[in-house]
Coordinates of C-alpha atoms in Angstrom, one line a residue:
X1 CA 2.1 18.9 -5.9
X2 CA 2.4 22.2 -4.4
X3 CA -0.7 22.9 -3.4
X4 CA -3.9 22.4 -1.1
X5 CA -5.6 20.1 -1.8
X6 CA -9.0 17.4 -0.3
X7 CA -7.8 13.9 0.5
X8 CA -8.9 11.5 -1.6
X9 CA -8.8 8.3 -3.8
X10 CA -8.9 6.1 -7.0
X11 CA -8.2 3.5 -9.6
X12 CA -6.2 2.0 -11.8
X13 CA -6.9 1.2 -15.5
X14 CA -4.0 -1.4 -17.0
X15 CA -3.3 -2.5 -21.0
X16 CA -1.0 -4.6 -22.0
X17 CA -0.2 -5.9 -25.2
X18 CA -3.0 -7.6 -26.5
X19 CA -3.8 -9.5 -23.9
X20 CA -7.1 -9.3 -23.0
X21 CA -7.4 -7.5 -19.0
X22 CA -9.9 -6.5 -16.4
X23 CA -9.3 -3.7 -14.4
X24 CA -8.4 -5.1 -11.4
X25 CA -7.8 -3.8 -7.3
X26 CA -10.0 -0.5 -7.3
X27 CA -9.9 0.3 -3.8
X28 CA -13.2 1.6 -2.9
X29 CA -16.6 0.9 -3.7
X30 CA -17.9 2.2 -7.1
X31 CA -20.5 5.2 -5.7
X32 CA -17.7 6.5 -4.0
X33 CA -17.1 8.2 -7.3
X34 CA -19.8 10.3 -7.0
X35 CA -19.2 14.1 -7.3
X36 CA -19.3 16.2 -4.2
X37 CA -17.6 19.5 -3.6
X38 CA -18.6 19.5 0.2
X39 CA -15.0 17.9 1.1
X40 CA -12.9 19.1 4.0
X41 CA -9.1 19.8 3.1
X42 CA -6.3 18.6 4.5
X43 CA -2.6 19.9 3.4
X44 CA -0.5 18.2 0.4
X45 CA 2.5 18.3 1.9
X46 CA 5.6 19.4 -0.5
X47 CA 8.4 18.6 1.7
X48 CA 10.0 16.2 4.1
X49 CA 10.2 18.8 6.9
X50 CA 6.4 19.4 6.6
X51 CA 6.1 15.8 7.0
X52 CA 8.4 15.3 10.3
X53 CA 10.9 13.1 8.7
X54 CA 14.2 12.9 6.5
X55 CA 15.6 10.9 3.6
X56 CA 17.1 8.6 6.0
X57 CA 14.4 8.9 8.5
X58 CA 13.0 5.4 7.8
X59 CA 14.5 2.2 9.3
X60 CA 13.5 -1.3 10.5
X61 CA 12.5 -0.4 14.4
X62 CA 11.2 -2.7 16.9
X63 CA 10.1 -1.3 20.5
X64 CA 10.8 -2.7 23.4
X65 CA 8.2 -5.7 24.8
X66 CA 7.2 -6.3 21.4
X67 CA 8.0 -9.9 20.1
X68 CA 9.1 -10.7 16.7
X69 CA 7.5 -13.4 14.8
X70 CA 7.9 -15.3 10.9
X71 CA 4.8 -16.7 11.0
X72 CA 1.5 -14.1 10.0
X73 CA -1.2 -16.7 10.9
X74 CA 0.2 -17.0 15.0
X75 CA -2.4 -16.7 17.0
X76 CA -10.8 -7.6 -8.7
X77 CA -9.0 -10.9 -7.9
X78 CA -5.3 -11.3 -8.8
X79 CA -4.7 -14.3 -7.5
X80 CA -2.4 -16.0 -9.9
X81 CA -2.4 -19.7 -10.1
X82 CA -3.2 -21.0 -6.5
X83 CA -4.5 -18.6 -3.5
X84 CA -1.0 -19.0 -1.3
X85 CA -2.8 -16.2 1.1
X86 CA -2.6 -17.0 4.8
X87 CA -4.2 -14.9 7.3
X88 CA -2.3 -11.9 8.9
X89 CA -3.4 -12.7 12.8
X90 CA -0.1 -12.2 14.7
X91 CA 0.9 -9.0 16.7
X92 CA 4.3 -9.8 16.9
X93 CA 6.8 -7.6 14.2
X94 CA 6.7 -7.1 11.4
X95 CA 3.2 -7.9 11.2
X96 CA 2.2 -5.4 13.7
X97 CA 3.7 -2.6 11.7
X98 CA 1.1 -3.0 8.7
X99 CA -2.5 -1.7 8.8
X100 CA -5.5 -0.9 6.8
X101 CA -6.0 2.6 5.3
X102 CA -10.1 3.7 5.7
X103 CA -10.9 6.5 3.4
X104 CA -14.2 8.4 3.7
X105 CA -16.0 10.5 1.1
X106 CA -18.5 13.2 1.8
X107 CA -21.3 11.1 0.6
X108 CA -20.5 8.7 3.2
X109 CA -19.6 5.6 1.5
X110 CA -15.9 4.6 2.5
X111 CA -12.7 2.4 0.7
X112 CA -10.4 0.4 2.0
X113 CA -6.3 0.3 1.1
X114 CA -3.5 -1.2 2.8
X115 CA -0.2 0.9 4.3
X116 CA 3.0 0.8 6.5
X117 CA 4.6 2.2 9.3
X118 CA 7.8 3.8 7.9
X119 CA 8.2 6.0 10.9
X120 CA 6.9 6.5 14.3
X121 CA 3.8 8.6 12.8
X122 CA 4.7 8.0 8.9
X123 CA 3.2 5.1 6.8
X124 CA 3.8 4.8 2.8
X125 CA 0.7 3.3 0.8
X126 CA -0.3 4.1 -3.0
X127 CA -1.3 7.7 -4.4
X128 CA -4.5 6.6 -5.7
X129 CA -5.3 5.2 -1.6
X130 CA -5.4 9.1 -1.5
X131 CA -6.2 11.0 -4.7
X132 CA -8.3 9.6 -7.7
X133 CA -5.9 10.1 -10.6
X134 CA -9.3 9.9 -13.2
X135 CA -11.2 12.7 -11.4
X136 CA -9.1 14.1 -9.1
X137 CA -11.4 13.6 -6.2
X138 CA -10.2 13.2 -2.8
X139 CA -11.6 11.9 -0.1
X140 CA -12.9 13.6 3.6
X141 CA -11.0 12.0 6.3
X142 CA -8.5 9.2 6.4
X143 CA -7.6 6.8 9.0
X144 CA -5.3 4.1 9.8
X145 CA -6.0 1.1 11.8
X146 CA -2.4 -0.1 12.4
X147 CA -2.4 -4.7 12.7
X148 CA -5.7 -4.8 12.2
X149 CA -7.6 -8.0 12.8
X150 CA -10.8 -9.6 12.8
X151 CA -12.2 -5.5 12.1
X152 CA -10.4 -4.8 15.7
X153 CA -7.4 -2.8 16.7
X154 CA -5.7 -3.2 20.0
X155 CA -6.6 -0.4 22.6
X156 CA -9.3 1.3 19.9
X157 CA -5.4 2.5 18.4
X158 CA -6.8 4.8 15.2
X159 CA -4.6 7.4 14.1
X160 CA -6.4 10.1 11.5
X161 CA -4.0 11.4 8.3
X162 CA -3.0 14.8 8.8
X163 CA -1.0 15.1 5.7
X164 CA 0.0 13.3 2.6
X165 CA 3.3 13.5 0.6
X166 CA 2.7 12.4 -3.0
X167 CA 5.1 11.1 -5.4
X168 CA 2.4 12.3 -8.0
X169 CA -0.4 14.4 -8.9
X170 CA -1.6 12.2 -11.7
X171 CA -1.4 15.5 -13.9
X172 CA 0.0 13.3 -16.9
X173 CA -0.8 10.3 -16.1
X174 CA -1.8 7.6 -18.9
X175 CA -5.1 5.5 -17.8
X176 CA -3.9 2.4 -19.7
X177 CA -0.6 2.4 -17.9
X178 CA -0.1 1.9 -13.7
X179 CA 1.7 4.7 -12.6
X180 CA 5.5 4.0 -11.2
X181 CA 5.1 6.7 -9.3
X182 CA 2.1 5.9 -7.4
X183 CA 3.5 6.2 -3.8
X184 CA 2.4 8.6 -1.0
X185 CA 3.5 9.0 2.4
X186 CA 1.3 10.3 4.9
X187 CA 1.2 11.6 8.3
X188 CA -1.2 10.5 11.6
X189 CA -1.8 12.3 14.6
X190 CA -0.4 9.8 16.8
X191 CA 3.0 8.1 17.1
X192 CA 2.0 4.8 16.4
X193 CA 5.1 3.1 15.1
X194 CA 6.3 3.5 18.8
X195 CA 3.9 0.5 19.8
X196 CA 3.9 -1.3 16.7
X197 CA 7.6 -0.7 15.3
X198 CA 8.1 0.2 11.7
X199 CA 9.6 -1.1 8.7
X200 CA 12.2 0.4 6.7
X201 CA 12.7 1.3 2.8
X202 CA 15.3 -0.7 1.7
X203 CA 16.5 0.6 -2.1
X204 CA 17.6 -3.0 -4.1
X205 CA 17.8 -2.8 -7.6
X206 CA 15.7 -5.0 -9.4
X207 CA 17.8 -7.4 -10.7
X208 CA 18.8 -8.3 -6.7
X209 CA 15.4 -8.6 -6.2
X210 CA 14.6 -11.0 -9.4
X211 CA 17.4 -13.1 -8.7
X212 CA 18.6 -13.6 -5.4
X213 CA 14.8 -12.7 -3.7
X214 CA 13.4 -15.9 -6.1
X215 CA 10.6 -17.1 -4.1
X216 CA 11.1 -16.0 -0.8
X217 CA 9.2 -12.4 -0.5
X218 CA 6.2 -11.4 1.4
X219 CA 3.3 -9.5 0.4
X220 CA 0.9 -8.4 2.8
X221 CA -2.6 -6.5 2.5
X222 CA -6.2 -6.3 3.6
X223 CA -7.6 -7.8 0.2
X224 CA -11.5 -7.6 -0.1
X225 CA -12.1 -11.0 -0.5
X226 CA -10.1 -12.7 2.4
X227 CA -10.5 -13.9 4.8
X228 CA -13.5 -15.8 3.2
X229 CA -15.7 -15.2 6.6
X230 CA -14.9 -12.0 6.9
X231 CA -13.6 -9.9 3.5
X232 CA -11.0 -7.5 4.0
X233 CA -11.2 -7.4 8.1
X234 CA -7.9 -9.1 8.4
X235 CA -4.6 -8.5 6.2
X236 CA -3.4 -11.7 4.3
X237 CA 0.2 -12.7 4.2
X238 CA 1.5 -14.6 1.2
X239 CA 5.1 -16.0 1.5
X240 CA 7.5 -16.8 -0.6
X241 CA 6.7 -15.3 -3.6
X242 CA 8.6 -13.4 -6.3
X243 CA 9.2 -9.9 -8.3
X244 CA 9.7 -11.7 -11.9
X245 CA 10.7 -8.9 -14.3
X246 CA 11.0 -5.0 -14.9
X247 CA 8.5 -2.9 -17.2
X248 CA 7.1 0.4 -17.4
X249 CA 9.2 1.3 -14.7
X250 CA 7.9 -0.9 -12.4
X251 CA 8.3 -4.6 -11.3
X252 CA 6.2 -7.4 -12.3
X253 CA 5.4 -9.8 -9.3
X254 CA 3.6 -12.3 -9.0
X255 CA 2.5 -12.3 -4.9
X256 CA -1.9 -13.0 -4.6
X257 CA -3.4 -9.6 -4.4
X258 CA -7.2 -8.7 -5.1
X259 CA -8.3 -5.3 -4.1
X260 CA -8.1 -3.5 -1.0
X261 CA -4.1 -4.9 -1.3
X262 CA -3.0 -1.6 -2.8
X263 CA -0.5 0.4 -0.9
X264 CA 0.8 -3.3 0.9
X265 CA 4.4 -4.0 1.6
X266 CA 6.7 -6.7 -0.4
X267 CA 8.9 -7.5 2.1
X268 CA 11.7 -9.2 2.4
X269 CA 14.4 -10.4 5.4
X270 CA 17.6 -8.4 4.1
X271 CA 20.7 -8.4 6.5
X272 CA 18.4 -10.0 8.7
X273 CA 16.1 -7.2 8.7
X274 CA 12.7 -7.1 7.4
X275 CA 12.5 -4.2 4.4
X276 CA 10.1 -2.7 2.3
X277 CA 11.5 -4.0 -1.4
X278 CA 8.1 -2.4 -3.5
X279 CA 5.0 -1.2 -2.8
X280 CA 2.0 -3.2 -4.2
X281 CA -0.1 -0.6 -6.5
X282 CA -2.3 -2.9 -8.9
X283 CA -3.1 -6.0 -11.1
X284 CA -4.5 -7.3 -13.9
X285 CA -6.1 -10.5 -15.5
X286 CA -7.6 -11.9 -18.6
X287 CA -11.0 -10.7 -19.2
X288 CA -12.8 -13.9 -20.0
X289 CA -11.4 -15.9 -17.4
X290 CA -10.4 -13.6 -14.6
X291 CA -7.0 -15.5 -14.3
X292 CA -4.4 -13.9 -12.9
X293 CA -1.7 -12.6 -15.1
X294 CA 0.8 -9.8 -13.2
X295 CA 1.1 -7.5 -10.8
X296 CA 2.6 -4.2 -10.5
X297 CA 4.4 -2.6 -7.4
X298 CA 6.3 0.7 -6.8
X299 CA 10.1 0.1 -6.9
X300 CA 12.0 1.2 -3.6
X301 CA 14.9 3.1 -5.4
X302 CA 12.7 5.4 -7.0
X303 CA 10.9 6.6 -4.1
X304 CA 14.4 7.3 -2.2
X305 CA 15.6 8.9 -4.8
X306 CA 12.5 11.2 -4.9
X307 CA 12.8 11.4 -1.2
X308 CA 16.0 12.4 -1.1
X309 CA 15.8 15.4 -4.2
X310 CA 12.3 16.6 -2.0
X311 CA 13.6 19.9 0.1

């Protein structure tokens, strides 16, 4: 991690058991693959003063003039028994706060992820919305398009990634496993959480989350195949779902992704607060069918604690 390095992107390859799955949520289109050494670079960050923030940096924030709202729709499929998806239209909090990641490579083809304002100029997504953990490519540029709708931001708001912090380099990673630590933060030349607030990291275990979350947490990203009319150009919401178990150190939920979700909040109302309680990172589903089967997010506690050991 401790390095310079070219933004970039990638995949995820699951097995488990003998379950038959797909590989599931790739973020970006398949020729963005392609080999090309003519990439700009952009720093790896290896600490949290490089990045602007601390360890306790990151809290629930909602600026003045800017309404709150529990209702999204105001104003490789993982979809696991019904699609509960709404769309994401409102841009009231916490809505506003989420936003779609746009990666470009230097062939020109592009990717879409999902991330979150953690911090005024700070937003957590997935390490492969930045680095391709197979080939170690990165991407050109980055931006964010913070409460993005209909393919519009308000006021043309598009902040470029200055930096990322990654919570790994993929150098042992295993291709039939997700990776639990498949986080990144990354940094943006503007201060958008000002306008659109930010949601903090909040660090429940995951028995709290299994049992007394049951049904009633939110999962929010810019899935490629929704809205129906126009794929991927607004974030879907879907409510009330629920992390089930714990397993490769990760937890298992079961909230309707498909790709272009990775890096998306599950969120939850804690203390009367909405929180970041994991981080969408990937899916899979039965080969011959395509059903749904799990999904895997990014527990909370382990990115603190990796936060808070980072000089």
């Amino acid at each position: 991690m401790n390095r310079l390095v070219t933004l970039g992107l990638a995949s995820m390859g699951l097995a488990l058991a003998a379950v038959p799955f797909a590989q599931v949520n790739p973020p970006w289109r398949a020729e963005a693959l392609a080999e090309d050494a003519a990439a700009t670079t952009i720093p790896i960050l290896t600490s949290l003063a490089e990045l602007g923030i601390n360890a306790g940096a990151s809290q629930s924030t909602i600026p003045a003039g800017l309404s709150q709202s529990d209702n999204a729709s105001e104003g490789g499929r993982v979809i696991i028994g019904p699609d509960n998806r709404q769309p994401m239209i409102s841009s009231s909090y916490p809505w506003s706060a989420v936003g779609q990641i746009v990666g470009f490579m230097p062939n020109g083809s592009d990717y879409t992820c999902t991330g979150t304002l953690v911090a005024d100029s700070i937003v957590l997504t997935n390490v492969h919305c930045v680095v391709n953990p197979r080939t170690k490519q990165y991407s050109q540029r980055i931006e964010f398009h913070p409460n993005l709708v209909n393919g519009l931001t308000r006021n043309n708001d598009v902040a470029e990634v200055t930096g990322v912090l990654l919570g790994t380099d993929f150098a042992e990673w295993n291709p039939n496993e997700p990776s639990p630590d498949d986080w990144a933060l990354v940094s943006l030349d503007k201060p958008l959480g000002q306008t659109y607030g930010t949601i903090g990291l909040s660090p429940l275990p995951s028995e709290v989350l299994i049992n007394d979350f049951a049904e009633s947490l939110i999962m929010v990203g810019y899935s490629g195949d929704f809205p129906a009319d126009n794929p991927g150009q607004t974030a879907s919401a879907h409510k009330g779902c629920s992390v089930v178990a714990e397993d490769l150190s990760l937890v298992l939920h079961l909230c309707d992704t498909t790709g272009g979700a990775s890096g998306g909040p599950i969120l939850a109302l804690v203390d009367g607060d909405y929180q970041i309680v994991a981080l969408h990172a990937s899916g899979a589903s039965r080969r011959d069918t395509g059903e749904g089967i799990v999904n895997f997010a990014v527990k909370i506690p382990r990115i603190v604690r990796q936060l808070q050991a980072a000089p």
